[in-house]
Coordinates of C-alpha atoms and ligand atoms in Angstrom, one line a residue:
X845 CA 54.8 92.4 89.6
X846 CA 56.4 93.2 86.2
X847 CA 60.1 92.8 86.1
X848 CA 60.5 96.4 85.0
X849 CA 58.6 97.7 88.0
X850 CA 60.5 95.5 90.4
X851 CA 63.8 96.9 88.8
X852 CA 62.6 100.5 89.2
X853 CA 61.8 99.8 92.9
X854 CA 65.2 98.3 93.5
X855 CA 66.8 101.3 91.8
X856 CA 64.8 103.8 93.9
X857 CA 66.3 102.2 97.0
X858 CA 65.7 102.8 100.7
X859 CA 63.2 105.5 100.8
X860 CA 60.6 103.8 98.7
X861 CA 61.1 100.4 100.2
X862 CA 60.7 102.0 103.7
X863 CA 57.5 103.7 103.1
X864 CA 55.9 100.8 101.1
X865 CA 56.8 98.4 103.9
X866 CA 57.5 100.1 107.2
X867 CA 59.6 98.5 109.9
X868 CA 57.3 97.7 112.8
X869 CA 58.6 97.8 116.3
X870 CA 56.2 95.6 118.0
X871 CA 57.3 96.5 121.5
X872 CA 56.9 100.2 120.9
X873 CA 53.7 101.1 122.6
X874 CA 54.3 104.8 122.8
X875 CA 51.1 106.9 122.2
X876 CA 50.4 107.5 118.5
X877 CA 51.8 110.8 117.5
X878 CA 52.7 110.5 113.9
X879 CA 49.4 110.4 112.2
X880 CA 51.1 110.1 108.7
X881 CA 51.8 106.4 109.6
X882 CA 48.0 105.6 109.6
X883 CA 46.4 103.6 106.8
X884 CA 43.1 101.9 106.3
X885 CA 42.2 98.3 105.4
X886 CA 38.9 97.9 103.7
X887 CA 37.0 94.7 103.1
X888 CA 33.6 94.1 101.4
X889 CA 31.2 96.2 99.6
X890 CA 30.1 99.6 100.8
X891 CA 26.3 100.0 101.6
X892 CA 26.2 96.4 102.9
X893 CA 26.2 95.0 106.4
X894 CA 29.4 93.0 106.1
X895 CA 31.6 95.9 104.9
X896 CA 34.4 96.9 107.3
X897 CA 37.3 99.4 107.5
X898 CA 40.2 98.9 110.1
X899 CA 42.7 101.5 111.1
X900 CA 46.4 100.5 110.6
X901 CA 49.5 101.8 112.4
X902 CA 52.7 100.9 110.7
X903 CA 50.6 98.4 108.7
X904 CA 49.2 96.8 111.8
X905 CA 45.6 97.1 113.1
X906 CA 44.7 99.3 115.9
X907 CA 41.4 100.5 117.4
X908 CA 39.8 103.7 116.1
X909 CA 38.2 104.1 119.5
X910 CA 40.8 102.9 122.1
X911 CA 44.1 103.5 120.4
X912 CA 43.8 107.1 118.8
X913 CA 44.6 109.6 121.6
X914 CA 41.9 112.0 122.6
X915 CA 44.2 114.9 122.6
X916 CA 46.9 115.4 119.9
X917 CA 48.6 117.8 122.3
X918 CA 48.0 117.0 126.1
X919 CA 48.6 120.8 126.9
X920 CA 45.6 122.0 124.8
X921 CA 42.3 120.3 125.6
X922 CA 40.3 122.4 123.1
X923 CA 41.8 120.5 120.2
X924 CA 40.8 116.9 120.0
X925 CA 41.2 114.0 117.5
X926 CA 38.2 113.1 115.4
X927 CA 37.5 109.9 113.6
X928 CA 35.5 110.6 110.5
X929 CA 32.7 108.0 110.1
X930 CA 30.4 110.0 107.6
X931 CA 31.9 112.3 105.0
X932 CA 29.9 115.4 104.2
X933 CA 27.0 115.1 101.8
X934 CA 26.8 111.2 102.1
X935 CA 23.9 109.5 103.7
X936 CA 25.1 106.1 105.0
X937 CA 24.9 105.8 108.8
X938 CA 28.4 104.6 109.3
X939 CA 30.0 104.2 112.7
X940 CA 32.5 102.4 114.9
X941 CA 31.5 98.8 115.7
X942 CA 31.7 98.7 119.5
X943 CA 31.2 94.9 119.8
X944 CA 34.0 93.7 117.5
X945 CA 37.7 93.4 118.2
X946 CA 39.6 96.7 117.4
X947 CA 36.3 98.3 116.6
X948 CA 36.4 98.6 112.8
X949 CA 34.0 101.0 111.0
X950 CA 30.8 99.4 109.7
X951 CA 27.5 100.4 108.1
X952 CA 24.9 100.6 110.9
X953 CA 21.8 98.5 110.5
X954 CA 18.1 99.1 110.9
X955 CA 15.6 96.3 110.6
X956 CA 18.3 94.1 109.0
X957 CA 19.1 96.6 106.3
X958 CA 21.9 99.1 106.0
X959 CA 20.7 102.3 107.5
X960 CA 20.7 105.7 105.6
X961 CA 19.3 109.2 106.4
X962 CA 16.7 111.0 104.4
X963 CA 17.4 114.3 102.7
X964 CA 15.4 116.9 104.6
X965 CA 14.9 120.0 102.5
X966 CA 17.0 122.1 102.0
X967 CA 19.9 119.8 103.3
X968 CA 21.6 117.0 101.4
X969 CA 22.0 114.0 103.7
X970 CA 24.6 114.8 106.5
X971 CA 25.4 118.5 105.9
X972 CA 28.8 118.2 107.8
X973 CA 31.5 115.6 108.5
X974 CA 30.3 113.4 111.2
X975 CA 32.4 111.2 113.5
X976 CA 33.4 110.3 116.9
X977 CA 36.0 111.3 119.5
X978 CA 38.4 108.5 120.5
X979 CA 39.0 107.5 124.1
X980 CA 35.7 109.0 125.3
X981 CA 32.6 107.1 126.4
X982 CA 29.0 108.1 127.0
X983 CA 28.8 105.7 129.9
X984 CA 25.4 104.0 130.3
X985 CA 26.2 103.1 133.9
X986 CA 24.6 106.1 135.5
X987 CA 22.6 109.3 135.0
X988 CA 24.9 112.2 133.8
X989 CA 24.9 115.4 135.7
X990 CA 23.8 117.9 133.1
X991 CA 21.2 115.8 131.3
X992 CA 20.0 113.5 134.0
X993 CA 20.1 110.6 131.5
X994 CA 22.4 107.7 131.2
X995 CA 24.8 107.7 128.3
X996 CA 24.1 105.9 124.9
X997 CA 27.2 103.6 125.3
X998 CA 29.2 105.1 122.3
X999 CA 32.1 107.4 122.0
X1000 CA 31.1 111.1 122.0
X1001 CA 29.9 112.2 118.5
X1002 CA 31.4 115.3 116.8
X1003 CA 30.8 117.3 113.6
X1004 CA 33.5 119.2 111.6
X1005 CA 31.9 122.3 109.9
X1006 CA 35.1 123.1 107.8
X1007 CA 35.4 122.8 104.0
X1008 CA 37.2 119.4 103.9
X1009 CA 34.7 116.8 102.7
X1010 CA 36.5 114.1 104.6
X1011 CA 36.6 110.3 104.0
X1012 CA 35.6 107.3 106.0
X1013 CA 38.3 106.4 108.6
X1014 CA 40.1 109.8 108.3
X1015 CA 41.7 110.8 111.6
X1016 CA 41.9 114.6 111.9
X1017 CA 42.5 117.3 114.5
X1018 CA 39.7 119.7 115.3
X1019 CA 39.1 122.7 117.5
X1020 CA 36.1 122.3 119.8
X1021 CA 33.5 125.3 119.6
X1022 CA 30.6 123.9 121.7
X1023 CA 28.1 121.2 122.0
X1024 CA 24.5 120.1 122.1
X1025 CA 23.3 117.7 124.8
X1026 CA 20.7 115.6 122.8
X1027 CA 18.4 113.3 124.9
X1028 CA 17.8 110.8 122.1
X1029 CA 15.6 108.0 123.3
X1030 CA 16.1 109.2 126.9
X1031 CA 19.9 108.7 126.5
X1032 CA 22.6 111.3 126.7
X1033 CA 24.1 111.8 123.2
X1034 CA 26.4 114.8 122.9
X1035 CA 26.9 116.4 119.5
X1036 CA 30.2 118.4 119.6
X1037 CA 30.7 121.1 117.1
X1038 CA 34.2 121.7 115.9
X1039 CA 36.3 122.9 113.0
X1040 CA 39.3 121.3 111.4
X1041 CA 42.5 123.0 112.8
X1042 CA 43.7 123.4 109.2
X1043 CA 40.6 125.2 108.0
X1044 CA 41.0 128.9 107.6
X1045 CA 38.0 129.4 109.9
X1046 CA 39.8 127.7 112.9
X1047 CA 42.1 130.7 113.5
X1048 CA 39.1 133.0 113.7
X1049 CA 36.7 131.2 115.9
X1050 CA 36.9 129.7 119.4
X1051 CA 33.2 129.4 120.4
X1052 CA 29.7 129.1 118.9
X1053 CA 29.2 132.8 119.4
X1054 CA 32.4 133.6 117.4
X1055 CA 30.9 131.5 114.6
X1056 CA 28.0 133.9 114.1
X1057 CA 30.4 136.6 112.7
X1058 CA 31.8 134.3 110.0
X1059 CA 29.0 131.7 109.4
X1060 CA 25.8 133.5 110.4
X1061 CA 22.9 131.1 111.1
X1062 CA 24.9 127.9 110.9
X1063 CA 24.7 127.1 114.6
X1064 CA 21.0 127.4 114.7
X1065 CA 20.5 125.5 111.4
X1066 CA 22.6 122.6 112.6
X1067 CA 20.9 122.7 116.0
X1068 CA 17.5 122.4 114.3
X1069 CA 18.9 119.6 111.9
X1070 CA 19.7 117.5 114.9
X1071 CA 16.3 117.9 116.4
X1072 CA 14.4 116.8 113.2
X1073 CA 16.7 114.5 111.2
X1074 CA 14.8 111.3 112.2
X1075 CA 11.4 112.7 111.5
X1076 CA 11.1 111.5 107.9
X1077 CA 11.7 107.9 109.0
X1078 CA 8.8 108.2 111.4
X1079 CA 10.4 109.3 114.7
X1080 CA 9.6 112.4 116.7
X1081 CA 11.8 115.4 117.1
X1082 CA 14.8 114.9 119.5
X1083 CA 14.8 117.0 122.7
X1084 CA 17.9 119.1 123.5
X1085 CA 18.8 119.5 127.2
X1086 CA 19.3 123.2 127.8
X1087 CA 17.7 123.9 124.4
X1088 CA 20.8 125.3 122.7
X1089 CA 24.6 125.0 122.3
X1090 CA 26.7 124.9 125.4
X1091 CA 29.9 126.8 125.2
X1092 CA 33.4 125.5 124.5
X1093 CA 34.7 125.5 128.1
X1094 CA 31.7 123.5 129.2
X1095 CA 32.1 121.0 126.5
X1096 CA 35.9 120.7 127.1
X1097 CA 34.9 119.6 130.6
X1098 CA 32.4 117.1 129.4
X1099 CA 35.0 115.5 127.2
X1100 CA 37.5 115.4 130.1
X1101 CA 34.9 113.7 132.2
X1102 CA 34.0 111.2 129.4
X1103 CA 37.7 110.4 128.9
X1104 CA 37.7 109.3 132.6
X1105 CA 34.7 107.0 132.0
X1106 CA 36.6 105.6 129.0
X1107 CA 39.7 105.0 131.2
X1108 CA 37.5 103.0 133.6
X1109 CA 36.1 101.0 130.6
X1110 CA 39.5 99.8 129.1
X1111 CA 40.8 99.2 132.7
X1112 CA 37.8 96.8 133.1
X1113 CA 36.8 98.6 136.2
X1114 CA 33.1 99.1 135.2
X1115 CA 30.2 97.1 133.6
X1116 CA 31.4 97.3 129.9
X1117 CA 28.3 95.6 128.5
X1118 CA 28.9 94.4 125.0
X1119 CA 31.9 96.7 124.2
X1120 CA 35.0 95.0 122.9
X1121 CA 37.8 97.0 124.5
X1122 CA 40.9 95.1 123.2
X1123 CA 43.5 97.9 122.8
X1124 CA 47.1 98.0 121.6
X1125 CA 48.3 101.1 123.4
X1126 CA 48.6 100.5 127.2
X1127 CA 50.6 97.4 128.1
X1128 CA 49.8 97.8 131.8
X1129 CA 46.2 96.8 131.3
X1130 CA 44.8 93.4 130.8
X1131 CA 42.9 94.5 127.7
X1132 CA 46.3 95.0 125.9
X1133 CA 47.2 93.1 122.9
X1134 CA 50.3 93.7 120.7
X1135 CA 49.3 95.1 117.4
X1136 CA 51.7 92.6 115.8
X1137 CA 49.7 89.7 117.2
X1138 CA 46.2 91.2 116.7
X1139 CA 45.7 90.0 113.2
X1140 CA 46.0 86.4 114.1
X1141 CA 44.6 86.4 117.6
X1142 CA 41.6 88.6 116.9
X1143 CA 41.1 87.2 113.3
X1144 CA 41.4 90.5 111.4
X1145 CA 41.7 90.2 107.6
X1146 CA 45.3 90.4 106.4
X1147 CA 44.6 92.3 103.1
X1148 CA 42.3 94.7 101.5
X1149 CA 39.4 93.0 99.8
X1150 CA 37.2 95.9 98.5
X1151 CA 34.2 95.0 96.3
X1152 CA 32.1 97.4 94.3
X1153 CA 29.6 99.4 96.3
X1154 CA 26.0 98.2 96.4
X1155 CA 23.3 100.6 95.2
X1156 CA 21.6 102.9 97.7
X1157 CA 17.7 102.5 97.7
X1158 CA 16.1 105.2 95.5
X1159 CA 14.1 106.9 98.3
X1160 CA 17.3 108.3 99.7
X1161 CA 17.7 110.5 96.7
X1162 CA 14.2 112.1 97.3
X1163 CA 13.5 115.3 99.2
X1164 CA 11.5 115.2 102.4
X1165 CA 9.7 118.5 103.6
X1166 CA 8.8 119.5 107.1
X1167 CA 6.3 122.1 108.3
X1168 CA 6.9 124.8 110.8
X1169 CA 6.5 122.3 113.7
X1170 CA 8.9 119.9 112.1
X1171 CA 6.1 117.5 111.1
X1172 CA 6.5 115.6 107.8
X1173 CA 4.4 117.1 105.0
X1174 CA 2.7 114.3 103.1
X1175 CA 0.8 115.1 99.9
X1176 CA -2.8 113.8 99.6
X1177 CA -2.5 110.4 98.0
X1178 CA -4.1 110.1 94.5
X1179 CA -5.7 106.8 95.0
Ligands
LIG88 C1 61.1 99.5 120.1 O1 60.4 100.3 121.0 C2 61.0 100.1 122.3 C3 59.9 100.8 123.3 O2 59.7 102.2 122.8 C4 62.3 100.7 122.4 O3 62.8 100.6 123.7 C5 63.2 99.9 121.5 O4 64.5 100.5 121.4 C6 62.6 99.9 120.0 N1 63.4 99.0 119.2 C7 63.9 99.4 118.0 C8 64.6 98.4 117.2 O5 63.7 100.6 117.5
LIG89 C1 28.0 115.9 139.4 O1 27.7 117.1 140.2 C2 28.0 117.0 141.6 C3 27.4 118.2 142.3 O2 27.6 119.4 141.5 C4 29.5 117.0 141.7 O3 29.9 116.9 143.0 C5 30.1 115.7 141.0 O4 31.5 115.8 140.9 C6 29.5 115.7 139.5 N1 29.9 114.5 138.9 C7 30.6 114.5 137.8 C8 31.0 113.1 137.3 O5 31.0 115.4 137.3
LIG90 C1 39.0 90.8 122.8 O1 38.4 90.2 121.7 C2 38.1 88.8 121.9 C3 37.6 88.3 120.6 O2 36.4 89.0 120.2 C4 37.1 88.8 123.0 O3 36.7 87.4 123.3 C5 37.6 89.4 124.2 O4 36.6 89.5 125.3 C6 38.1 90.8 124.0 N1 38.7 91.4 125.2 C7 38.3 92.6 125.6 C8 39.1 93.1 126.7 O5 37.4 93.2 125.1

């Protein structure tokens, strides 16, 4: 550091020193409530398989999945926390790594390559912010009531339809409006629709029906998007149990239930499969680890080590067109 900068820092005194280097109370395991203390640690090159992002609380790593509370305010279950994995109009399939300690964000893989989604006309990549709901679990251990399919072994997925483009690893508060019960590959895979509580729309809508007044056609368009978004890569359309959006009350219940499944997961009460459920929030459970010890004990990088992003393959900048039955339209080849 240049002497001049160091001098300026010394002069600026307590306030700056504090925010640059927070005092960590390692025995404080109270639930996360001050979201402004969250930071990210990024390592590797985007669009590659070994890229990772960890979530930090007071500079120490915590799990996006197990340590961010489901409800920002316990008394209102219609507002939940959302972990943004995929910012709007980006096409990398980015998600929480369930098998690694403290579950960093990574780039999902398909056939040993980073996975991207195609642009299905008239949409560009993911047309909304896409992410997951902490402290929920689509348990694969039994068939779920409404869908009659086992869960897909992930946290519940959620989209934010507001104007914020978002960023990878963002933790935000959203209001739940409804949800689609996808049966993807015969697994329960809910897609919750929500809006950022700070978006002007949030004060005007509380359900998918309300949405029709202010965003006509949006719910139907996104419903259809979820059925056909894998068609261009060669998959079929994805069935939706109940065919359309379930309402907010129903979905609030689904989330309460899946929170219960997650509680059994971190308590080690059920078959947890491959999930790494080390957590830094509940010292009464065996899965607890102090966030001050996690870096060493779980071998988590101590510093940012971001590299320039790798190029995205060209075909992900192309358009793909579907016919009225959501079949891919292929032009006759010229050979
Ligand atoms: C650290 O947190 C614990 C538990 O919340 C609390 O009892 C203790 O007073 C805190 N210590 C300091 C130095 O703030
Ligand atoms: C599933 O449905 C049955 C019958 O309605 C009910 O008794 C049971 O509590 C439900 N299970 C869950 C996990 O909601
Ligand atoms: C915590 O992480 C370590 C290292 O990956 C792993 O061996 C252990 O099983 C994990 N514990 C839990 C509760 O997931």
